[in-house]
């Protein structure tokens, strides 16, 4: 039996931030990426609320949020006892805020009426997913926090913050959207509902991500990618992802490769691997390739799959994505010493179990070697 609910209320569009004007007499904690502090965009957001509420800013946010930073955030929050938490940032900021809000409610019994996510990148879909990834700084192991209780109560999709995203951030986060959708499309828990969300996200990415990477990107282009990110998040939150993510988490943990870029490096090889081991996956991806116009409907399955992978690689080159760890700046001899460790940890990653083929340790080693 499939149960379908989307608990997070989604406000989308240039005027979505007007939702914040409805708060009155609240203690509001804004958790945001440090570079947003004193920015005109953040000043605008604060101006929507500060005349009728007490607004506090917290900016101790770092990439791959460590568990220790979540603890520090909770300690800070205890001093102001917010009734509303607003996370404004990328995936790391939103994930850290999820941990702060979750444990604040669960362990500290704080009366947080509303937890709102405002994504500033079109990538993670974290604003509508029921898990967060936190890092143990000592071991560099990433731990998932999985619970519907970490879902934001509301998500505000606004083009305000993504208008100024650097090209590399746009590229890597956008490839993250594509991987979310392509993995969800063949994940073990996929169904017709998640497929519909994933397909639309994939279509939007191929059309709008190259446009968003250019300085001529319009507000419509940016908003379309923002919506693609959210659609992909809704899809994989129910369907799962797969070994691209399980393996990418280790590249991020060991070599600090941006998550979307790590996903991008692995994607073409994992698609080929899964297709070669699962005929149903090959058939599904071939159908998608034809539907997107990458190959003719009468083309062979092999040609359709080749066309899909070629389209992905072409997109990566268009976005100036490094295609392997060496191109990113990691010494090959160093990365080789981590292969067994990364493969072992990828097998333990929560994303692994949704992959449509149960890849083993040697399979993962082989895939990692392709991106050294």
Coordinates of C-alpha atoms in Angstrom, one line a residue:
X1 CA 0.0 0.0 0.0
X2 CA 1.3 3.4 -0.9
X3 CA 0.5 6.3 1.4
X4 CA 0.8 9.8 -0.1
X5 CA 1.1 13.0 1.8
X6 CA 3.1 16.1 1.3
X7 CA 3.1 17.6 4.8
X8 CA 5.3 20.6 3.9
X9 CA 3.3 23.5 2.6
X10 CA 5.0 24.9 -0.5
X11 CA 4.9 28.5 -1.5
X12 CA 6.5 29.2 -4.9
X13 CA 7.0 32.3 -6.9
X14 CA 8.6 35.8 -6.7
X15 CA 6.0 36.8 -4.1
X16 CA 6.4 33.7 -1.9
X17 CA 8.3 35.6 0.8
X18 CA 5.2 37.6 1.5
X19 CA 4.2 34.7 3.6
X20 CA 6.6 36.0 6.3
X21 CA 4.6 39.2 6.7
X22 CA 1.9 37.1 8.4
X23 CA 3.9 36.5 11.6
X24 CA 3.1 38.7 14.5
X25 CA 4.6 38.9 18.0
X26 CA 6.8 35.9 17.4
X27 CA 10.4 35.2 18.4
X28 CA 12.0 34.3 15.1
X29 CA 15.4 32.7 14.6
X30 CA 16.9 32.9 11.2
X31 CA 19.7 30.4 10.6
X32 CA 21.6 31.3 7.4
X33 CA 24.8 30.8 5.6
X34 CA 27.4 33.4 6.9
X35 CA 27.9 35.1 3.5
X36 CA 24.3 36.2 3.6
X37 CA 24.8 38.2 6.7
X38 CA 24.3 41.9 5.9
X39 CA 23.4 41.1 2.3
X40 CA 20.6 43.2 0.7
X41 CA 18.5 40.0 0.2
X42 CA 18.7 39.0 3.9
X43 CA 18.0 42.6 4.9
X44 CA 14.9 42.5 2.8
X45 CA 13.7 39.3 4.4
X46 CA 14.3 40.7 7.9
X47 CA 12.4 43.8 6.9
X48 CA 9.3 41.7 6.2
X49 CA 9.1 40.7 9.9
X50 CA 11.2 42.8 12.3
X51 CA 8.6 45.5 12.9
X52 CA 6.1 43.0 14.4
X53 CA 8.5 40.3 15.8
X54 CA 11.8 39.8 17.6
X55 CA 14.2 38.5 14.9
X56 CA 17.6 36.9 15.7
X57 CA 20.2 35.9 13.2
X58 CA 22.5 32.8 13.6
X59 CA 25.2 32.3 11.0
X60 CA 27.5 29.6 12.4
X61 CA 26.9 27.3 9.4
X62 CA 29.6 25.3 7.6
X63 CA 29.5 22.8 4.7
X64 CA 28.8 19.1 5.6
X65 CA 27.3 20.2 8.9
X66 CA 29.1 18.6 11.8
X67 CA 27.0 17.2 14.7
X68 CA 29.0 19.5 17.0
X69 CA 27.5 22.5 15.1
X70 CA 24.0 21.2 15.7
X71 CA 24.7 21.0 19.4
X72 CA 26.1 24.6 19.4
X73 CA 23.0 25.8 17.5
X74 CA 20.7 24.2 20.0
X75 CA 22.6 25.8 22.9
X76 CA 22.2 29.2 21.1
X77 CA 18.6 28.6 20.6
X78 CA 18.0 27.8 24.2
X79 CA 18.9 31.4 25.0
X80 CA 16.3 32.9 22.8
X81 CA 13.5 30.3 22.8
X82 CA 12.3 30.9 19.2
X83 CA 8.7 30.1 18.3
X84 CA 9.6 30.2 14.6
X85 CA 12.8 28.9 12.9
X86 CA 13.6 30.0 9.3
X87 CA 16.5 28.3 7.5
X88 CA 17.9 30.4 4.6
X89 CA 20.7 28.6 2.7
X90 CA 21.9 25.7 0.8
X91 CA 21.5 22.0 1.7
X92 CA 24.1 22.2 4.5
X93 CA 22.3 25.1 6.2
X94 CA 18.9 23.5 5.9
X95 CA 20.2 20.1 7.1
X96 CA 21.8 21.7 10.1
X97 CA 18.6 23.6 10.8
X98 CA 16.6 20.4 10.6
X99 CA 18.8 18.9 13.3
X100 CA 18.5 22.0 15.5
X101 CA 14.8 22.2 15.1
X102 CA 14.3 18.4 15.5
X103 CA 16.4 18.0 18.7
X104 CA 15.1 21.3 20.0
X105 CA 11.6 20.0 19.9
X106 CA 12.4 16.4 20.8
X107 CA 15.0 16.7 23.5
X108 CA 14.6 20.3 24.8
X109 CA 10.8 20.3 24.4
X110 CA 10.9 23.8 22.8
X111 CA 7.6 25.1 21.5
X112 CA 8.6 25.7 17.9
X113 CA 5.4 26.5 16.1
X114 CA 6.8 26.6 12.6
X115 CA 10.0 25.5 10.9
X116 CA 10.4 27.1 7.5
X117 CA 13.0 26.4 4.8
X118 CA 14.1 29.0 2.2
X119 CA 16.5 27.2 -0.2
X120 CA 19.2 29.5 -1.8
X121 CA 20.4 26.9 -4.2
X122 CA 18.4 24.8 -6.7
X123 CA 19.8 21.5 -5.7
X124 CA 19.2 19.4 -2.6
X125 CA 15.4 19.5 -2.4
X126 CA 16.1 19.4 1.4
X127 CA 13.1 21.7 2.0
X128 CA 10.7 18.8 1.3
X129 CA 12.7 15.8 2.5
X130 CA 12.4 13.9 5.7
X131 CA 16.1 13.4 6.4
X132 CA 19.2 15.4 7.0
X133 CA 22.9 14.4 6.7
X134 CA 25.1 15.3 9.6
X135 CA 28.9 14.6 9.8
X136 CA 31.1 13.3 12.5
X137 CA 34.1 15.6 12.2
X138 CA 36.6 13.1 13.7
X139 CA 35.7 10.1 11.5
X140 CA 34.5 12.0 8.5
X141 CA 31.5 9.7 8.4
X142 CA 28.2 11.1 7.4
X143 CA 25.1 10.0 9.4
X144 CA 21.6 10.4 8.1
X145 CA 18.8 11.6 10.4
X146 CA 15.7 10.1 9.0
X147 CA 12.3 11.0 10.5
X148 CA 9.2 12.7 9.1
X149 CA 9.6 15.0 12.1
X150 CA 12.6 16.7 10.4
X151 CA 10.4 17.8 7.5
X152 CA 10.1 21.6 7.4
X153 CA 6.5 22.8 8.0
X154 CA 6.8 25.2 5.1
X155 CA 9.0 25.8 2.1
X156 CA 9.3 29.1 0.4
X157 CA 10.7 28.9 -3.2
X158 CA 11.8 32.3 -4.2
X159 CA 14.2 33.4 -7.0
X160 CA 15.6 36.2 -4.8
X161 CA 18.6 34.3 -3.5
X162 CA 19.5 32.1 -6.5
X163 CA 19.7 35.2 -8.8
X164 CA 23.3 35.7 -7.6
X165 CA 24.5 32.1 -7.4
X166 CA 28.0 31.7 -8.8
X167 CA 28.1 29.5 -12.0
X168 CA 29.9 26.7 -10.2
X169 CA 27.2 26.6 -7.5
X170 CA 24.5 26.6 -10.1
X171 CA 26.2 23.8 -12.0
X172 CA 27.0 21.5 -9.1
X173 CA 23.6 22.0 -7.3
X174 CA 21.8 21.6 -10.6
X175 CA 23.5 18.3 -11.3
X176 CA 22.4 17.2 -7.9
X177 CA 18.8 17.8 -9.0
X178 CA 19.4 15.6 -12.0
X179 CA 20.9 12.8 -10.0
X180 CA 18.1 12.9 -7.5
X181 CA 15.5 12.5 -10.2
X182 CA 17.4 9.9 -12.3
X183 CA 18.1 7.8 -9.3
X184 CA 14.6 8.1 -7.9
X185 CA 13.2 7.1 -11.4
X186 CA 14.7 3.6 -11.0
X187 CA 15.0 3.2 -7.2
X188 CA 13.4 0.2 -5.6
X189 CA 10.6 2.2 -4.0
X190 CA 9.7 4.1 -7.2
X191 CA 6.1 4.1 -8.5
X192 CA 4.0 6.0 -11.0
X193 CA 3.6 8.9 -8.6
X194 CA 7.4 9.3 -8.0
X195 CA 8.1 8.7 -11.7
X196 CA 5.9 11.6 -12.7
X197 CA 7.7 14.0 -10.3
X198 CA 11.1 12.7 -11.4
X199 CA 10.4 12.9 -15.1
X200 CA 9.2 16.5 -14.9
X201 CA 12.3 17.4 -12.8
X202 CA 14.6 15.8 -15.4
X203 CA 12.9 17.6 -18.3
X204 CA 13.2 20.9 -16.5
X205 CA 16.9 20.4 -15.7
X206 CA 18.0 19.6 -19.2
X207 CA 16.1 22.7 -20.5
X208 CA 16.8 25.3 -17.8
X209 CA 20.1 24.4 -16.1
X210 CA 22.3 25.4 -19.1
X211 CA 20.3 28.7 -19.2
X212 CA 20.8 29.3 -15.4
X213 CA 24.6 28.7 -15.8
X214 CA 24.8 31.8 -18.1
X215 CA 24.8 35.4 -17.0
X216 CA 21.7 36.0 -19.1
X217 CA 19.6 33.7 -16.9
X218 CA 16.1 35.1 -16.3
X219 CA 14.0 35.0 -13.2
X220 CA 11.8 32.4 -15.0
X221 CA 14.9 30.2 -15.7
X222 CA 15.9 30.4 -12.1
X223 CA 12.4 29.7 -10.8
X224 CA 12.1 26.7 -13.2
X225 CA 15.2 25.1 -11.7
X226 CA 14.1 25.9 -8.2
X227 CA 10.8 24.0 -8.9
X228 CA 12.8 21.2 -10.5
X229 CA 14.8 20.8 -7.4
X230 CA 11.6 20.6 -5.3
X231 CA 10.0 18.1 -7.6
X232 CA 13.1 15.9 -7.5
X233 CA 13.1 16.2 -3.7
X234 CA 9.4 15.1 -3.5
X235 CA 10.2 12.2 -5.7
X236 CA 13.3 10.7 -4.0
X237 CA 11.9 11.4 -0.6
X238 CA 9.4 8.6 -1.4
X239 CA 11.3 6.5 -4.0
X240 CA 14.8 6.6 -2.6
X241 CA 18.0 7.2 -4.5
X242 CA 20.9 4.7 -5.0
X243 CA 24.6 4.0 -5.2
X244 CA 25.5 7.3 -6.9
X245 CA 24.5 9.0 -3.6
X246 CA 26.0 6.3 -1.4
X247 CA 29.3 6.6 -3.1
X248 CA 29.2 10.4 -3.5
X249 CA 28.8 10.8 0.3
X250 CA 32.2 9.2 0.7
X251 CA 33.9 11.4 -1.9
X252 CA 32.5 14.4 0.0
X253 CA 33.6 13.0 3.4
X254 CA 37.1 12.0 2.3
X255 CA 38.0 14.7 -0.2
X256 CA 35.5 17.5 0.3
X257 CA 34.2 17.2 -3.2
X258 CA 30.9 19.3 -3.4
X259 CA 28.1 16.9 -3.2
X260 CA 26.5 17.7 -6.5
X261 CA 29.8 17.4 -8.3
X262 CA 30.6 14.1 -6.7
X263 CA 27.2 12.8 -7.8
X264 CA 27.8 14.2 -11.3
X265 CA 31.2 12.4 -11.7
X266 CA 29.6 9.0 -10.8
X267 CA 26.3 9.3 -12.6
X268 CA 27.1 8.1 -16.2
X269 CA 29.0 5.1 -14.9
X270 CA 26.4 4.1 -12.4
X271 CA 23.6 4.4 -15.0
X272 CA 25.6 2.1 -17.3
X273 CA 26.3 -0.3 -14.5
X274 CA 22.7 -0.6 -13.3
X275 CA 21.4 -1.0 -16.9
X276 CA 23.9 -3.8 -17.5
X277 CA 22.7 -5.7 -14.4
X278 CA 19.0 -5.0 -14.4
X279 CA 17.0 -5.3 -17.7
X280 CA 14.0 -3.4 -16.2
X281 CA 16.2 -0.4 -15.4
X282 CA 17.7 -0.4 -19.0
X283 CA 14.2 -0.5 -20.4
X284 CA 13.0 2.3 -18.2
X285 CA 15.9 4.6 -19.0
X286 CA 15.7 3.8 -22.7
X287 CA 12.0 4.8 -22.6
X288 CA 13.0 8.1 -20.8
X289 CA 15.7 8.8 -23.4
X290 CA 13.2 8.6 -26.2
X291 CA 10.6 10.6 -24.4
X292 CA 13.1 13.4 -23.8
X293 CA 14.0 13.4 -27.5
X294 CA 17.6 12.1 -27.1
X295 CA 16.9 9.2 -29.4
X296 CA 14.2 8.2 -31.8
X297 CA 11.4 6.0 -30.5
X298 CA 12.3 3.3 -33.0
X299 CA 16.0 3.3 -32.0
X300 CA 17.4 0.2 -30.3
X301 CA 17.6 0.1 -26.5
X302 CA 21.3 0.3 -26.7
X303 CA 21.2 3.4 -28.8
X304 CA 18.7 5.0 -26.5
X305 CA 20.8 4.4 -23.4
X306 CA 23.9 5.7 -25.2
X307 CA 22.0 8.8 -26.2
X308 CA 20.9 9.4 -22.6
X309 CA 24.4 9.0 -21.2
X310 CA 25.8 11.3 -24.0
X311 CA 23.2 13.9 -23.1
X312 CA 24.4 13.8 -19.5
X313 CA 28.0 14.1 -20.4
X314 CA 27.3 16.9 -22.8
X315 CA 25.5 18.8 -20.0
X316 CA 28.5 18.2 -17.6
X317 CA 30.9 19.7 -20.2
X318 CA 28.5 22.6 -20.8
X319 CA 28.6 23.4 -17.1
X320 CA 32.4 23.0 -16.8
X321 CA 32.1 20.2 -14.3
X322 CA 35.3 18.4 -13.5
X323 CA 34.8 14.8 -14.6
X324 CA 37.0 13.0 -12.1
X325 CA 38.9 13.5 -8.8
X326 CA 42.1 14.3 -10.5
X327 CA 40.5 17.1 -12.5
X328 CA 39.1 18.4 -9.2
X329 CA 42.6 18.4 -7.7
X330 CA 42.8 15.2 -5.7
X331 CA 46.1 13.2 -6.2
X332 CA 45.3 9.8 -7.7
X333 CA 47.7 8.0 -5.4
X334 CA 45.9 9.5 -2.4
X335 CA 42.5 8.6 -3.6
X336 CA 43.5 5.0 -4.4
X337 CA 44.4 4.5 -0.7
X338 CA 40.8 5.3 0.2
X339 CA 39.1 2.9 -2.2
X340 CA 38.4 0.0 0.2
X341 CA 37.3 2.4 3.0
X342 CA 34.9 4.3 0.7
X343 CA 33.4 1.1 -0.7
X344 CA 32.8 -0.3 2.8
X345 CA 31.1 2.8 3.9
X346 CA 29.1 3.2 0.8
X347 CA 27.7 -0.3 1.4
X348 CA 26.5 0.9 4.8
X349 CA 25.0 4.1 3.5
X350 CA 21.2 4.3 3.8
X351 CA 21.0 5.2 0.0
X352 CA 22.6 1.9 -1.0
X353 CA 19.5 -0.2 -0.2
X354 CA 17.3 1.6 -2.8
X355 CA 19.7 0.9 -5.7
X356 CA 17.9 -1.4 -8.3
X357 CA 20.9 -3.8 -8.3
X358 CA 22.7 -5.0 -5.1
X359 CA 26.2 -3.9 -6.0
X360 CA 29.0 -5.6 -4.0
X361 CA 32.3 -4.3 -2.7
X362 CA 34.2 -5.1 -5.8
X363 CA 31.5 -3.4 -8.0
X364 CA 31.9 -0.2 -6.0
X365 CA 35.7 -0.3 -6.2
X366 CA 35.4 -0.7 -10.0
X367 CA 33.0 2.3 -10.2
X368 CA 35.2 4.5 -8.0
X369 CA 38.3 3.7 -10.2
X370 CA 36.4 5.2 -13.1
X371 CA 36.4 8.6 -11.4
X372 CA 39.9 8.8 -10.1

